[in-house]
Coordinates of C-alpha atoms and ligand atoms in Angstrom, one line a residue:
X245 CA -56.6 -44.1 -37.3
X246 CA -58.1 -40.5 -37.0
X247 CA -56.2 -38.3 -39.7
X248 CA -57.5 -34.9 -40.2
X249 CA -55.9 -33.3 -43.5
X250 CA -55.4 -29.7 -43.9
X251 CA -55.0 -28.6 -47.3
X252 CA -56.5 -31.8 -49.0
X253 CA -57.4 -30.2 -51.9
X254 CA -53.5 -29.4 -52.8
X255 CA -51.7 -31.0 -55.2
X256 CA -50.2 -33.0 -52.2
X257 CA -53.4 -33.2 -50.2
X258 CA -55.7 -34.4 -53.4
X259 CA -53.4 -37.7 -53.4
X260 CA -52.9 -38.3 -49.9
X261 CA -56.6 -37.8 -49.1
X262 CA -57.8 -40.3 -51.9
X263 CA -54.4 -43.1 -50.9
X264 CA -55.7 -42.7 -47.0
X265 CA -59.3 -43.2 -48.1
X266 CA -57.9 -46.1 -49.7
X267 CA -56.4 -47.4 -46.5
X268 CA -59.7 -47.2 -45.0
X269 CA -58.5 -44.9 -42.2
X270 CA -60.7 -42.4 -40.7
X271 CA -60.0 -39.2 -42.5
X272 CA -61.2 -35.8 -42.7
X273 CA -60.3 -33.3 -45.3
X274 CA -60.0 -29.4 -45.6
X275 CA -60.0 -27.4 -48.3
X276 CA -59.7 -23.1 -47.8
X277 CA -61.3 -21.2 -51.4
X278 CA -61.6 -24.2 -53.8
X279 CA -64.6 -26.2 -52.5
X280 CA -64.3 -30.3 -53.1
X281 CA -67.0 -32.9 -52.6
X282 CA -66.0 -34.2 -49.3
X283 CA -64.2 -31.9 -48.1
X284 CA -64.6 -29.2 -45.1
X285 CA -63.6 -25.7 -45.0
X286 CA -60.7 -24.6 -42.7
X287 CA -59.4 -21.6 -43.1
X288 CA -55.3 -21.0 -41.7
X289 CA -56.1 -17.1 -40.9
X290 CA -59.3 -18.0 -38.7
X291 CA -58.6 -19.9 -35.6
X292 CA -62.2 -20.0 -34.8
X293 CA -62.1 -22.6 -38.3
X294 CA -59.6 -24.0 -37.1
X295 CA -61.2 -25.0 -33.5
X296 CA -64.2 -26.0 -35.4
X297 CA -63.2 -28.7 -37.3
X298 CA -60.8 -29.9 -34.5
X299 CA -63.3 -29.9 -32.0
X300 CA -66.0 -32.0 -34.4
X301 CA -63.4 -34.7 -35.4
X302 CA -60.6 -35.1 -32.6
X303 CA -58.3 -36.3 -34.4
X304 CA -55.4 -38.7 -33.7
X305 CA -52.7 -37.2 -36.3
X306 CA -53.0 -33.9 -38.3
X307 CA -51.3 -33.4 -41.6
X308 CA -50.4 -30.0 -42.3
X309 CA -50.2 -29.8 -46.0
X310 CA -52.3 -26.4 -46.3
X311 CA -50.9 -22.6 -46.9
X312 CA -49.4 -20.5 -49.0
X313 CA -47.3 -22.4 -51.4
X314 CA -47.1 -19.5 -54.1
X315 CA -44.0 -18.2 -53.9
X316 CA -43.9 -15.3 -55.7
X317 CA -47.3 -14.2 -54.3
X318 CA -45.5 -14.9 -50.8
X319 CA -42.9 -11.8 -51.6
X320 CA -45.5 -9.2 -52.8
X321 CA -48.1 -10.1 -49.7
X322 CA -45.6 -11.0 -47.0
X323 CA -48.2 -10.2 -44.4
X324 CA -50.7 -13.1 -45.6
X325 CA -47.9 -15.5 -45.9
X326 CA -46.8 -14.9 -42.4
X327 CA -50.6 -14.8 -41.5
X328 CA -51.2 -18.1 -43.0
X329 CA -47.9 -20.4 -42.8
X330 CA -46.5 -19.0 -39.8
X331 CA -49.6 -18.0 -37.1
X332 CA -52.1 -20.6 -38.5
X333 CA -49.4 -23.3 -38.3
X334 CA -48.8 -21.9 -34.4
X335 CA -53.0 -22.5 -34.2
X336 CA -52.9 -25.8 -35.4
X337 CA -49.9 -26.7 -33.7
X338 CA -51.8 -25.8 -30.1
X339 CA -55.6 -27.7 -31.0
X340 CA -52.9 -30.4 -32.2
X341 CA -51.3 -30.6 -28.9
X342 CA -54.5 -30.4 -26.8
X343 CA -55.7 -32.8 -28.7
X344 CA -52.8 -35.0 -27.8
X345 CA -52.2 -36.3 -31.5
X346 CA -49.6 -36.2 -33.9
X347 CA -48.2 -33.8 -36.0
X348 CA -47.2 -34.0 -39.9
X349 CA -46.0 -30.9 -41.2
X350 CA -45.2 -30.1 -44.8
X351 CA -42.1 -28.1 -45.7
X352 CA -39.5 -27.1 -48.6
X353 CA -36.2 -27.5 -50.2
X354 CA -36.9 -23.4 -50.3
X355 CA -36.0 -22.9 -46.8
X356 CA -32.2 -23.5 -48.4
X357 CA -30.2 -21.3 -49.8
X358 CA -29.2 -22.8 -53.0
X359 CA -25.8 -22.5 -53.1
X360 CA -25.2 -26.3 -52.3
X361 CA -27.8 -28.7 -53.0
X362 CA -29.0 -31.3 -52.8
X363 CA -29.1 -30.9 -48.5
X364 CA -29.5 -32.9 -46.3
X365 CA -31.9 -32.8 -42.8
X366 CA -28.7 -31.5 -40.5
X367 CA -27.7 -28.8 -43.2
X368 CA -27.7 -24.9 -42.1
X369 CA -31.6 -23.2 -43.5
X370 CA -30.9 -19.9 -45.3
X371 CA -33.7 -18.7 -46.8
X372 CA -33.9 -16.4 -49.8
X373 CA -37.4 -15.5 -49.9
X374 CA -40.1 -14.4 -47.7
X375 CA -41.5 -18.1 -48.8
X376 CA -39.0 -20.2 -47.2
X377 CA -38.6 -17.3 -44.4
X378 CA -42.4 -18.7 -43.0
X379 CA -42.2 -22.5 -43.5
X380 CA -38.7 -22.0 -42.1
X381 CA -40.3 -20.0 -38.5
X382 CA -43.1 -22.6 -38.9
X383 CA -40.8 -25.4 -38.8
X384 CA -39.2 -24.0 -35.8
X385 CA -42.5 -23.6 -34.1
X386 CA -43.3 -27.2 -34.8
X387 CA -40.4 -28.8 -33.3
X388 CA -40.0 -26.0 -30.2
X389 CA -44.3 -26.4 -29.6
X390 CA -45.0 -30.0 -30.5
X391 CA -44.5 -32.9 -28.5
X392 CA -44.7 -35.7 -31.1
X393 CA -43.8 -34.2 -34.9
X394 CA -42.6 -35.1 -38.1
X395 CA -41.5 -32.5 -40.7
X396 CA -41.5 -33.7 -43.9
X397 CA -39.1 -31.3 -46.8
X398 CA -40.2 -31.9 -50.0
X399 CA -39.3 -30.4 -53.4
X400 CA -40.9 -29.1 -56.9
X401 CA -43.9 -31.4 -56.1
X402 CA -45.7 -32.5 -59.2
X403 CA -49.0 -34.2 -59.5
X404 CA -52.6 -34.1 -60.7
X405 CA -55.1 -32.3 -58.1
X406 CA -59.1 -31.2 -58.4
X407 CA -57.9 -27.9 -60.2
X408 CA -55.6 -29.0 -62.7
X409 CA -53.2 -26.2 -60.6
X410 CA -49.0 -27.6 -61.2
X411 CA -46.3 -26.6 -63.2
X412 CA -45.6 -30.0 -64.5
X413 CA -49.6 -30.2 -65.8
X414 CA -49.1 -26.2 -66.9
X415 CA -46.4 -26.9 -68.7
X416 CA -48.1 -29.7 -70.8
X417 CA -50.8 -28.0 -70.7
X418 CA -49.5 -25.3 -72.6
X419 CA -47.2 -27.4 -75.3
X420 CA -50.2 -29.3 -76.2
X421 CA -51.9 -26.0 -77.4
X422 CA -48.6 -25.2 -79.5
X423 CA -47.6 -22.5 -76.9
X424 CA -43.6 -22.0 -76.2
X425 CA -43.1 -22.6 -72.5
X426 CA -39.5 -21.3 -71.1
X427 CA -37.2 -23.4 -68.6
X428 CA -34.7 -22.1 -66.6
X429 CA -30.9 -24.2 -67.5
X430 CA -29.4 -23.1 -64.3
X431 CA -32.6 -23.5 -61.8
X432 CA -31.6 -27.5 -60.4
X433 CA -34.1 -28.9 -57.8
X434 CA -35.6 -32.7 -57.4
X435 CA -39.0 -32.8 -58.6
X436 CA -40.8 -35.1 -56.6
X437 CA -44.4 -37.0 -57.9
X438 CA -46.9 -36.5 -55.4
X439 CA -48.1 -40.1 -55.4
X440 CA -45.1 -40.8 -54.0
X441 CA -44.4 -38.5 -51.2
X442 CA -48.2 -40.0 -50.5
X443 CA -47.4 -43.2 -50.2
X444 CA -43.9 -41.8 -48.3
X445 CA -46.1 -39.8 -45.8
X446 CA -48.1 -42.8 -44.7
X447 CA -45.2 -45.2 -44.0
X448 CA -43.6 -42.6 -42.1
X449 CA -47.1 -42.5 -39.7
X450 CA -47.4 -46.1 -39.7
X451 CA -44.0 -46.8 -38.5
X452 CA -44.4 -43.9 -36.2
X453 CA -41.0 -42.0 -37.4
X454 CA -40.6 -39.0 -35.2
X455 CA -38.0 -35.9 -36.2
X456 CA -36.9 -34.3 -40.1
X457 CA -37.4 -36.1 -43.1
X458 CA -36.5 -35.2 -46.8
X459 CA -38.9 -37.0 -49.3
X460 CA -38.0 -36.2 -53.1
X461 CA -37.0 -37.5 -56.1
X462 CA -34.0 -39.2 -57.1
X463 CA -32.8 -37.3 -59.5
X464 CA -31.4 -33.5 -59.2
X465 CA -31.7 -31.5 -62.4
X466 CA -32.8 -28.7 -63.8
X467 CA -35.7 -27.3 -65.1
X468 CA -34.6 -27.2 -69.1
X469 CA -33.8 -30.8 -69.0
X470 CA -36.8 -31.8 -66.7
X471 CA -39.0 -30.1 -68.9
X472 CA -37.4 -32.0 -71.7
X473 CA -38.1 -35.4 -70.3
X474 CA -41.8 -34.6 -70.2
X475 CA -42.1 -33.4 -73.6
X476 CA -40.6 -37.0 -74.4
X477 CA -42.5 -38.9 -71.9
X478 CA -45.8 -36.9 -73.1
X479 CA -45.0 -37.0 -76.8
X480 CA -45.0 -33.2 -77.2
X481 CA -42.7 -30.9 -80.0
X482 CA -39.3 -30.6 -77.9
X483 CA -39.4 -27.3 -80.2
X484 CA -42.0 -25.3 -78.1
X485 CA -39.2 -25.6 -75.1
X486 CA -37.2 -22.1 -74.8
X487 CA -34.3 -22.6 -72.9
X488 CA -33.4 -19.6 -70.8
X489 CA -31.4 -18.6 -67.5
X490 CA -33.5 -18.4 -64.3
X491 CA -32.9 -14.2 -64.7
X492 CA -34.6 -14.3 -67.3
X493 CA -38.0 -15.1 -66.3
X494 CA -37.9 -12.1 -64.2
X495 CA -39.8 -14.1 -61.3
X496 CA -40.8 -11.2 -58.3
X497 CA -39.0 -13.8 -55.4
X498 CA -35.3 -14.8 -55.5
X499 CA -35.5 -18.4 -56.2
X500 CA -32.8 -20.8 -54.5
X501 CA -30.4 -21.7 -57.7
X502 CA -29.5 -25.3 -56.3
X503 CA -31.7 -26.2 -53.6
X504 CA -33.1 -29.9 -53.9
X505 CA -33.0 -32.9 -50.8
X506 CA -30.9 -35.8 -50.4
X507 CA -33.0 -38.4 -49.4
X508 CA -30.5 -40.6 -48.1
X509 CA -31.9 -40.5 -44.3
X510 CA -35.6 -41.1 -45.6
X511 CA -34.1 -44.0 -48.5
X512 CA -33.5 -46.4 -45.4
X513 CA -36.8 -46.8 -44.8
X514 CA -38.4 -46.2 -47.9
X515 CA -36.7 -48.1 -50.2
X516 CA -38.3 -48.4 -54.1
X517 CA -40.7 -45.2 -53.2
X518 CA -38.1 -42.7 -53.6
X519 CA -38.2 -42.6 -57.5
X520 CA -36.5 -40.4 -60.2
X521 CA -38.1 -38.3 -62.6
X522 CA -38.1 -40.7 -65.8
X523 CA -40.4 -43.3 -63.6
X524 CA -42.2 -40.4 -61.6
X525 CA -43.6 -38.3 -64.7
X526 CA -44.3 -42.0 -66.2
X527 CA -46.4 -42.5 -63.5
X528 CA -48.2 -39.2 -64.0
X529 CA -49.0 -40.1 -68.0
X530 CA -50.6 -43.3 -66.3
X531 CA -52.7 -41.0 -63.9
X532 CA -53.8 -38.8 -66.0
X533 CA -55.2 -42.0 -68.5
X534 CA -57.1 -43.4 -65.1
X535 CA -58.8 -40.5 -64.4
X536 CA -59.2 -39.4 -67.6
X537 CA -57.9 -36.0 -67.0
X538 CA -57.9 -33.7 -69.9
X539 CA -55.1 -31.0 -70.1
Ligands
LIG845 N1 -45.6 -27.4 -54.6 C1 -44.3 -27.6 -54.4 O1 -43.5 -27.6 -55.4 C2 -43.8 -27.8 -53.0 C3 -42.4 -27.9 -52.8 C4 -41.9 -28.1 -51.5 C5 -42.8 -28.1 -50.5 N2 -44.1 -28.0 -50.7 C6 -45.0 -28.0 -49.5 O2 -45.8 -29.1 -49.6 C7 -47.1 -28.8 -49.1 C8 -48.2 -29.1 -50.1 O3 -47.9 -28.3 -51.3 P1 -48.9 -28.4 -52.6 O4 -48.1 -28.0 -53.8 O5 -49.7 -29.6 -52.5 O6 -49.9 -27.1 -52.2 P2 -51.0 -26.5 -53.1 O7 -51.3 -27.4 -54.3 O8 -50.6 -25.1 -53.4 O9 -52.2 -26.5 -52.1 C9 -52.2 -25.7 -51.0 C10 -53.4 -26.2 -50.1 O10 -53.4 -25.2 -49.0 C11 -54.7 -24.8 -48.9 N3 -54.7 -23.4 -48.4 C12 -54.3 -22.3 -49.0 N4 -54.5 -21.2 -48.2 C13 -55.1 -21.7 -47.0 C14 -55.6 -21.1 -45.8 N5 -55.6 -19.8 -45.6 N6 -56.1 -21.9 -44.9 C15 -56.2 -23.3 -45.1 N7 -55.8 -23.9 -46.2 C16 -55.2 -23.1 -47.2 C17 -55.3 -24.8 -50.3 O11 -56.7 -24.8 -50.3 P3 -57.6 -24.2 -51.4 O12 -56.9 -24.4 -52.7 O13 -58.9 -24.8 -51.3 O14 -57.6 -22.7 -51.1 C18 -54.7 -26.2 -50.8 O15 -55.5 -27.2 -50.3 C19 -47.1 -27.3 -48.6 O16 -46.8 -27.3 -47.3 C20 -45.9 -26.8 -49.4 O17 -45.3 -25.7 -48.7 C21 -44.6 -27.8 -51.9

């Protein structure tokens, strides 16, 4: 298997590249401004970067786990964010196709509303940022463009990658040096470990699923109390949590209030992957210990 992955040095992308290597497929990994060992540069606003590395490796499927992920950066420079997640998806989407392989692409619970979650894959999109506005178009790109796709949703991903760059790690980052850290009571999503929507992500292309797939956690809850459970799980003074409303934090993007996936459609086939946040941030506290990542 040829699997060239865009945006491998993601929080997303950092796991999947080392499960795949793992698997001994045939993999090739990009990275945009944060150079990796092993990794090539492709950059979502050039298409010339983009024909380059398609045209060296050919590959057979192409993950699409690169862009602007920032959300609030999304709202003040709307013009890079369509650059990036909405053209350079329509660029990979066309050296996918003439390449005749298959297409993975990453999207968000933030394409929701929030007025209803957890949703599932047939629910009605309603974005209420300029974030969800371009992986929503993206989406529709892939699955009006592509002949073979996958779009895999995914929610308030958490996970260890080459920069240290996550909430979750911010967040214990920050308690371990004795700093207050606020979470929002009224801000519910499923937070989802990155190892497994990995390990998701590669079933799916083994079993060659076709179509929409939502891949989070089990559990819907929000961030005060998830923030909670990793002070516990990490050991850290529950004290240093402020407990605030989502208004609050006076965040530049409208955030969806209750977005979050139900993962029933994807739980048939996945079984025991799909785990909740106790087991999930468990798993984490064991990564961090193998690799032994200092926060
Ligand atoms: N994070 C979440 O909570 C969350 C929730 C739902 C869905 N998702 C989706 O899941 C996917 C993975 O998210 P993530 O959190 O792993 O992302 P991430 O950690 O923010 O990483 C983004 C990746 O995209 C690359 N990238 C940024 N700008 C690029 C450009 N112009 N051209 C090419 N690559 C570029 C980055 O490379 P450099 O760092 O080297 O620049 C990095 O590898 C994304 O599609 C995201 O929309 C994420």
């Amino acid at each position: 298997m040829k699997l060239l992955l865009v945006g491998a040095s993601g929080v997303l992308g950092s796991r999947l590249y080392n499960d795949v290597i793992k698997k001994k497929w045939d993999i090739l990994g990009t990275y945009c401004s944060h150079e990796h060992e092993g990794l090539f540069r492709l950059d979502l606003r050039q298409r010339k970067s983009i024909e380059k590395v398609f045209n060296f490796f050919n590959p057979e499927v192409v993950i699409l786990a690169g862009g602007i992920t920032d959300v609030d950066l999304c709202e003040k420079r709307p013009g890079l964010a369509e650059e990036v997640n909405i053209k350079g998806t329509l660029d990979v989407i066309k050296k996918t196709r003439a390449c005749g392989a298959r297409l993975v692409f990453l999207s968000t619970d933030y394409i929701f509303d929030g007025r209803n979650g957890p949703y599932k894959e047939e629910d009605m999109p309603e974005p209420v940022n300029i974030y969800g506005r371009t992986k929503l178009e993206a989406e529709t790109a892939v699955r009006g463009i592509s002949h073979d796709y996958l779009i895999i949703r995914t929610a308030q991903l958490y996970g260890v990658n080459h920069r240290g760059k996550n909430y979750a790690v911010k967040i214990i980052q920050n308690m371990r040096n004795n700093k207050e850290v606020s979470a929002a009571y009224d801000f519910y999503s499923t937070p989802t470990y990155a190892g497994a929507l990995s390990g998701s992500i590669i079933k799916l292309i083994e079993k060659k699923h076709t179509g929409i797939f939502h891949i989070a956690g089990k559990d819907f809850t929000d961030r005060y109390s998830y923030v909670s459970k990793i002070s516990e799980i990490f050991g850290l003074k529950k004290t240093l949590i402020k407990k605030v409303s989502l208004k609050d934090l006076h965040l530049t993007a409208r955030r969806p209030l209750k977005a979050g996936l139900n993962t029933d459609k994807a739980g048939k086939f996945l079984g025991g992957l799909l785990i909740g946040v106790d087991k999930g941030i468990g798993l984490l506290k064991d990564e961090f210990h193998e690799i032994g990542y200092k926060v």
